[in-house]
C-alpha cells in the first residue's frame, strides 16, 4: 500500500461504534434483493457479504421501507422489517453474522418513502407529500397531503423497524433522508412544504419529522445505537422538474447552503451521529446520481462546509474511487469517510486492492448508470454494466469448465475482451485477434472526451487482466475464413463489433464520422454541423463546444436522445441541459440535404430550407454491425457465437453481459 493511502485504513468511530477503515458502501436501491414479505433474499445476502469480503469497513443497505400502507409499494421492491419481523430477523441475522466475520459493520437504511418522487414502476400513481404539490415524474398527478396521524405512524414504524434491525444484528441505522427530495426532504423544504401545523412553517418545524424519528429510535434502541442521516446541504432546484448545472447562476428554490448549514446544526443537536452528505434532488437528479459529465469528488466542496460546522463524522460519496483523491480529501479536512456506491458494484474488492497496492486491478465504474440506476428505474433490479455478476453473485459466479477447450475470440472491444477474460478464468486456452493496434474497440474513440476517461480505464483494465490470465492477444491482425480454419478452435466467438454509418453530402469533401474526429484523424475546423442527436452526437458536441468550437446539432426527430438508449434519467437530463447551457445550436425536425465545402443546406419538416456556413459536418447517425465473417463461416464451426455490437448495436452493458453469459457456459 502506498504511504499516502494509509489514512484510508485508519479506524473511525460513529458514536461509540468503531469502523475498521474509512470506506463505506454508499446506500443504493436494493432492487431484486428482497422477497415479497420484505425480508432479504439469498441474492441480497450474497450481494452485501461480497462487499464485506472486499474490505469495506461499513456497509449501508439500500432504502428500506418502514411500512407499506401509507405509500403502498409493489412487492418485492424494497425490504420492510415490519411486514414480517420474525423472518426479517432470521434472514437479517444470517447476513449480518457473515458480514461481521470480515470485521465489517452494517447499517440498515430506513426510509419515510418517496413522496412526490415515487417511481411509477414501484408505487404506481399513489403519491403522498407534505402538501398537495406536483409529482416529479407524472405531470397529471398531484400528491395527497399526509395527515398528522400518518406522520405519527411513520415515526412509530421507524422505531419499530430500528428495534427489529438491532435484533437482526445490524450495527446502526441510517435515516433516508433529508436529501434528494424524498418525503422527509420535502417536509424540510419550504418549496414543497406549505403546511400550517407543527410540521410546517419555520425551519425547525419543517425538520420536526426528521427530529422526532431519531429521538424515537434512540428511545427504543438506546442512546448508543448509532443513527446516521442521509443529508443534502443544497438542493440545486431551479424550478419544478428543473435542476441547476455546475457553474450555472440561478435562484435556488430548494435548500440553499445558508439554510443547509442551519438545518445541519439542528439535526446534529437532535441526535444524529453522522451525516452522509451530498447535494441535489430528484429535480436535479444528476447531482444526487452523478453521470460521467460531473467532476470526480463533486460533493467535497459542500461536505467541507459540513465538516467545519459539525462535530460528528461526515461521509462523502460522489465518484471518489480514485484513492489519491479520496485520501487527499480526508487529509484536507473535506470528509471523514469515503463512500463508494457504483464503484463497489463494478468491483467489490476496491478496498482490498488499494491496500494490496494493486490499483491497476480495480475494474472501473463508467458512471454510465446503465446497470444500476437506469435498471432500477426500469426493471427494479440492481446490477452493473461492467460486472454482470453484481446482484447475482452466487447464481452468476464463475467456475472451472468441465473440459478445457481451445477458444478463439475475434474482436478486442468490450465484448471480445470480456469473453476472453471469462473463458480464460474458466480454464480454456484463449487466443484473441483484433485488427487494431490496441484493445478497446469503440471504447477508444468514445473515451476521448475528458468526461469519458473511464472508458479508456476499462480498456486498460482489460489489457492488464488478459495479460495476467495469459490470453494470447494478437493485435494488428485481420481474420478471415482461412485463419479461423487453421486455428481449429473448439469454440469461436465473433465479437467483431460495429462500424460508423457514413454517407456523402452533396459535393462537400469535409464530411467526417464522429470516430474520425474523436481520434484526431480529421480536423472539424472552427465550426461544424453534427448530424445526429443521439448519445454520440450530443457527447461529441459537448467535447467540441468545450474546445471553443461553434457547434450546430441537427436531428431528424422531434427531440434529441430519442434513438438508442434508453439512458438513465440522470444522464439524459444532464446531457440535455448541458447541450442548452453550452450554447450548442440545436435544430430538430431537420436534415441536411445538400452541401459544398463552405455551406450546408438544411430542410425542416415543412420543407423550408436554411443555408448554414460551417467548416465541416460530422456524422453521428449510428453504427452497422459487422457480421460478414460470422455469416460466412458460422456453419463450418461446431461452436460459433455472435455477441456484442456484431449481433446488435446496443451499449457497453449488453456487450459485456452477452460475453459473460455465453462464455460462462462454454
PDB file of N, CA, C and O in Angstrom, residues 532-535 538 553-564 572-573 575-577 579 586-590 605:
ATOM      1  N   UNK A 532     -27.054  14.115 -36.240  1.00  0.00           N
ATOM      2  CA  UNK A 532     -27.470  13.039 -35.347  1.00  0.00           C
ATOM      3  C   UNK A 532     -27.418  13.469 -33.896  1.00  0.00           C
ATOM      4  O   UNK A 532     -26.343  13.772 -33.377  1.00  0.00           O
ATOM      5  N   UNK A 533     -28.576  13.494 -33.247  1.00  0.00           N
ATOM      6  CA  UNK A 533     -28.663  13.941 -31.860  1.00  0.00           C
ATOM      7  C   UNK A 533     -28.812  12.809 -30.872  1.00  0.00           C
ATOM      8  O   UNK A 533     -29.486  12.950 -29.844  1.00  0.00           O
ATOM      9  N   UNK A 534     -28.185  11.678 -31.157  1.00  0.00           N
ATOM     10  CA  UNK A 534     -28.146  10.585 -30.197  1.00  0.00           C
ATOM     11  C   UNK A 534     -27.023  10.810 -29.193  1.00  0.00           C
ATOM     12  O   UNK A 534     -26.446  11.898 -29.093  1.00  0.00           O
ATOM     13  N   UNK A 535     -26.671   9.754 -28.464  1.00  0.00           N
ATOM     14  CA  UNK A 535     -25.652   9.872 -27.420  1.00  0.00           C
ATOM     15  C   UNK A 535     -24.308  10.308 -27.991  1.00  0.00           C
ATOM     16  O   UNK A 535     -23.672  11.227 -27.478  1.00  0.00           O
ATOM     17  N   UNK A 538     -24.458  14.037 -29.215  1.00  0.00           N
ATOM     18  CA  UNK A 538     -24.516  15.007 -28.115  1.00  0.00           C
ATOM     19  C   UNK A 538     -23.188  15.088 -27.369  1.00  0.00           C
ATOM     20  O   UNK A 538     -22.716  16.185 -27.033  1.00  0.00           O
ATOM     21  N   UNK A 553     -26.096  21.224 -33.840  1.00  0.00           N
ATOM     22  CA  UNK A 553     -26.519  19.826 -33.725  1.00  0.00           C
ATOM     23  C   UNK A 553     -27.841  19.659 -34.478  1.00  0.00           C
ATOM     24  O   UNK A 553     -28.834  20.325 -34.169  1.00  0.00           O
ATOM     25  N   UNK A 554     -27.853  18.791 -35.482  1.00  0.00           N
ATOM     26  CA  UNK A 554     -29.023  18.614 -36.340  1.00  0.00           C
ATOM     27  C   UNK A 554     -29.593  17.215 -36.119  1.00  0.00           C
ATOM     28  O   UNK A 554     -28.870  16.219 -36.212  1.00  0.00           O
ATOM     29  N   UNK A 555     -30.891  17.155 -35.809  1.00  0.00           N
ATOM     30  CA  UNK A 555     -31.556  15.882 -35.540  1.00  0.00           C
ATOM     31  C   UNK A 555     -32.849  15.791 -36.344  1.00  0.00           C
ATOM     32  O   UNK A 555     -33.644  16.727 -36.365  1.00  0.00           O
ATOM     33  N   UNK A 556     -33.064  14.648 -37.013  1.00  0.00           N
ATOM     34  CA  UNK A 556     -34.266  14.456 -37.826  1.00  0.00           C
ATOM     35  C   UNK A 556     -35.524  14.305 -36.971  1.00  0.00           C
ATOM     36  O   UNK A 556     -36.616  14.669 -37.397  1.00  0.00           O
ATOM     37  N   UNK A 557     -35.369  13.734 -35.773  1.00  0.00           N
ATOM     38  CA  UNK A 557     -36.527  13.518 -34.903  1.00  0.00           C
ATOM     39  C   UNK A 557     -36.955  14.835 -34.243  1.00  0.00           C
ATOM     40  O   UNK A 557     -36.293  15.861 -34.367  1.00  0.00           O
ATOM     41  N   UNK A 558     -38.059  14.755 -33.491  1.00  0.00           N
ATOM     42  CA  UNK A 558     -38.568  15.946 -32.810  1.00  0.00           C
ATOM     43  C   UNK A 558     -37.702  16.356 -31.634  1.00  0.00           C
ATOM     44  O   UNK A 558     -37.808  17.475 -31.142  1.00  0.00           O
ATOM     45  N   UNK A 559     -36.862  15.445 -31.154  1.00  0.00           N
ATOM     46  CA  UNK A 559     -36.044  15.734 -29.986  1.00  0.00           C
ATOM     47  C   UNK A 559     -34.750  14.943 -30.076  1.00  0.00           C
ATOM     48  O   UNK A 559     -34.645  13.978 -30.828  1.00  0.00           O
ATOM     49  N   UNK A 560     -33.758  15.364 -29.299  1.00  0.00           N
ATOM     50  CA  UNK A 560     -32.506  14.621 -29.208  1.00  0.00           C
ATOM     51  C   UNK A 560     -32.692  13.435 -28.261  1.00  0.00           C
ATOM     52  O   UNK A 560     -33.645  13.376 -27.490  1.00  0.00           O
ATOM     53  N   UNK A 561     -31.770  12.487 -28.341  1.00  0.00           N
ATOM     54  CA  UNK A 561     -31.713  11.329 -27.447  1.00  0.00           C
ATOM     55  C   UNK A 561     -32.987  10.476 -27.497  1.00  0.00           C
ATOM     56  O   UNK A 561     -33.387   9.878 -26.501  1.00  0.00           O
ATOM     57  N   UNK A 562     -33.616  10.427 -28.651  1.00  0.00           N
ATOM     58  CA  UNK A 562     -34.822   9.603 -28.807  1.00  0.00           C
ATOM     59  C   UNK A 562     -34.512   8.253 -29.445  1.00  0.00           C
ATOM     60  O   UNK A 562     -35.307   7.321 -29.330  1.00  0.00           O
ATOM     61  N   UNK A 563     -33.370   8.136 -30.092  1.00  0.00           N
ATOM     62  CA  UNK A 563     -32.977   6.896 -30.749  1.00  0.00           C
ATOM     63  C   UNK A 563     -31.858   6.255 -29.936  1.00  0.00           C
ATOM     64  O   UNK A 563     -30.943   6.930 -29.473  1.00  0.00           O
ATOM     65  N   UNK A 564     -31.937   4.934 -29.766  1.00  0.00           N
ATOM     66  CA  UNK A 564     -30.946   4.249 -28.940  1.00  0.00           C
ATOM     67  C   UNK A 564     -31.364   4.301 -27.491  1.00  0.00           C
ATOM     68  O   UNK A 564     -32.503   4.575 -27.154  1.00  0.00           O
ATOM     69  N   UNK A 572     -29.489  11.409 -18.999  1.00  0.00           N
ATOM     70  CA  UNK A 572     -30.210  12.066 -20.085  1.00  0.00           C
ATOM     71  C   UNK A 572     -30.518  13.524 -19.740  1.00  0.00           C
ATOM     72  O   UNK A 572     -30.319  14.425 -20.556  1.00  0.00           O
ATOM     73  N   UNK A 573     -31.001  13.757 -18.514  1.00  0.00           N
ATOM     74  CA  UNK A 573     -31.352  15.124 -18.122  1.00  0.00           C
ATOM     75  C   UNK A 573     -30.134  16.046 -18.154  1.00  0.00           C
ATOM     76  O   UNK A 573     -30.212  17.183 -18.629  1.00  0.00           O
ATOM     77  N   UNK A 575     -27.336  15.656 -19.888  1.00  0.00           N
ATOM     78  CA  UNK A 575     -26.865  15.839 -21.253  1.00  0.00           C
ATOM     79  C   UNK A 575     -27.734  16.864 -21.986  1.00  0.00           C
ATOM     80  O   UNK A 575     -27.227  17.744 -22.690  1.00  0.00           O
ATOM     81  N   UNK A 576     -29.031  16.759 -21.809  1.00  0.00           N
ATOM     82  CA  UNK A 576     -29.941  17.733 -22.425  1.00  0.00           C
ATOM     83  C   UNK A 576     -29.647  19.147 -21.917  1.00  0.00           C
ATOM     84  O   UNK A 576     -29.561  20.106 -22.701  1.00  0.00           O
ATOM     85  N   UNK A 577     -29.520  19.273 -20.597  1.00  0.00           N
ATOM     86  CA  UNK A 577     -29.293  20.597 -20.009  1.00  0.00           C
ATOM     87  C   UNK A 577     -27.944  21.173 -20.431  1.00  0.00           C
ATOM     88  O   UNK A 577     -27.810  22.377 -20.652  1.00  0.00           O
ATOM     89  N   UNK A 579     -26.339  20.553 -23.285  1.00  0.00           N
ATOM     90  CA  UNK A 579     -26.429  20.981 -24.686  1.00  0.00           C
ATOM     91  C   UNK A 579     -26.980  22.401 -24.759  1.00  0.00           C
ATOM     92  O   UNK A 579     -26.482  23.249 -25.509  1.00  0.00           O
ATOM     93  N   UNK A 586     -29.160  23.973 -31.587  1.00  0.00           N
ATOM     94  CA  UNK A 586     -29.893  22.728 -31.791  1.00  0.00           C
ATOM     95  C   UNK A 586     -31.014  22.921 -32.807  1.00  0.00           C
ATOM     96  O   UNK A 586     -31.849  23.819 -32.672  1.00  0.00           O
ATOM     97  N   UNK A 587     -31.025  22.080 -33.843  1.00  0.00           N
ATOM     98  CA  UNK A 587     -32.083  22.099 -34.856  1.00  0.00           C
ATOM     99  C   UNK A 587     -32.695  20.712 -34.926  1.00  0.00           C
ATOM    100  O   UNK A 587     -32.041  19.746 -35.330  1.00  0.00           O
ATOM    101  N   UNK A 588     -33.964  20.590 -34.512  1.00  0.00           N
ATOM    102  CA  UNK A 588     -34.663  19.312 -34.600  1.00  0.00           C
ATOM    103  C   UNK A 588     -35.635  19.343 -35.772  1.00  0.00           C
ATOM    104  O   UNK A 588     -35.880  20.388 -36.375  1.00  0.00           O
ATOM    105  N   UNK A 589     -36.194  18.167 -36.083  1.00  0.00           N
ATOM    106  CA  UNK A 589     -37.073  18.041 -37.254  1.00  0.00           C
ATOM    107  C   UNK A 589     -36.397  18.589 -38.513  1.00  0.00           C
ATOM    108  O   UNK A 589     -37.031  19.233 -39.346  1.00  0.00           O
ATOM    109  N   UNK A 590     -35.109  18.346 -38.632  1.00  0.00           N
ATOM    110  CA  UNK A 590     -34.351  18.900 -39.764  1.00  0.00           C
ATOM    111  C   UNK A 590     -33.330  17.880 -40.256  1.00  0.00           C
ATOM    112  O   UNK A 590     -32.907  16.987 -39.517  1.00  0.00           O
ATOM    113  N   UNK A 605     -39.145  19.990 -41.394  1.00  0.00           N
ATOM    114  CA  UNK A 605     -40.262  19.106 -41.737  1.00  0.00           C
ATOM    115  C   UNK A 605     -41.299  19.787 -42.632  1.00  0.00           C
ATOM    116  O   UNK A 605     -42.103  19.107 -43.276  1.00  0.00           O
TER     117      UNK A 605
END
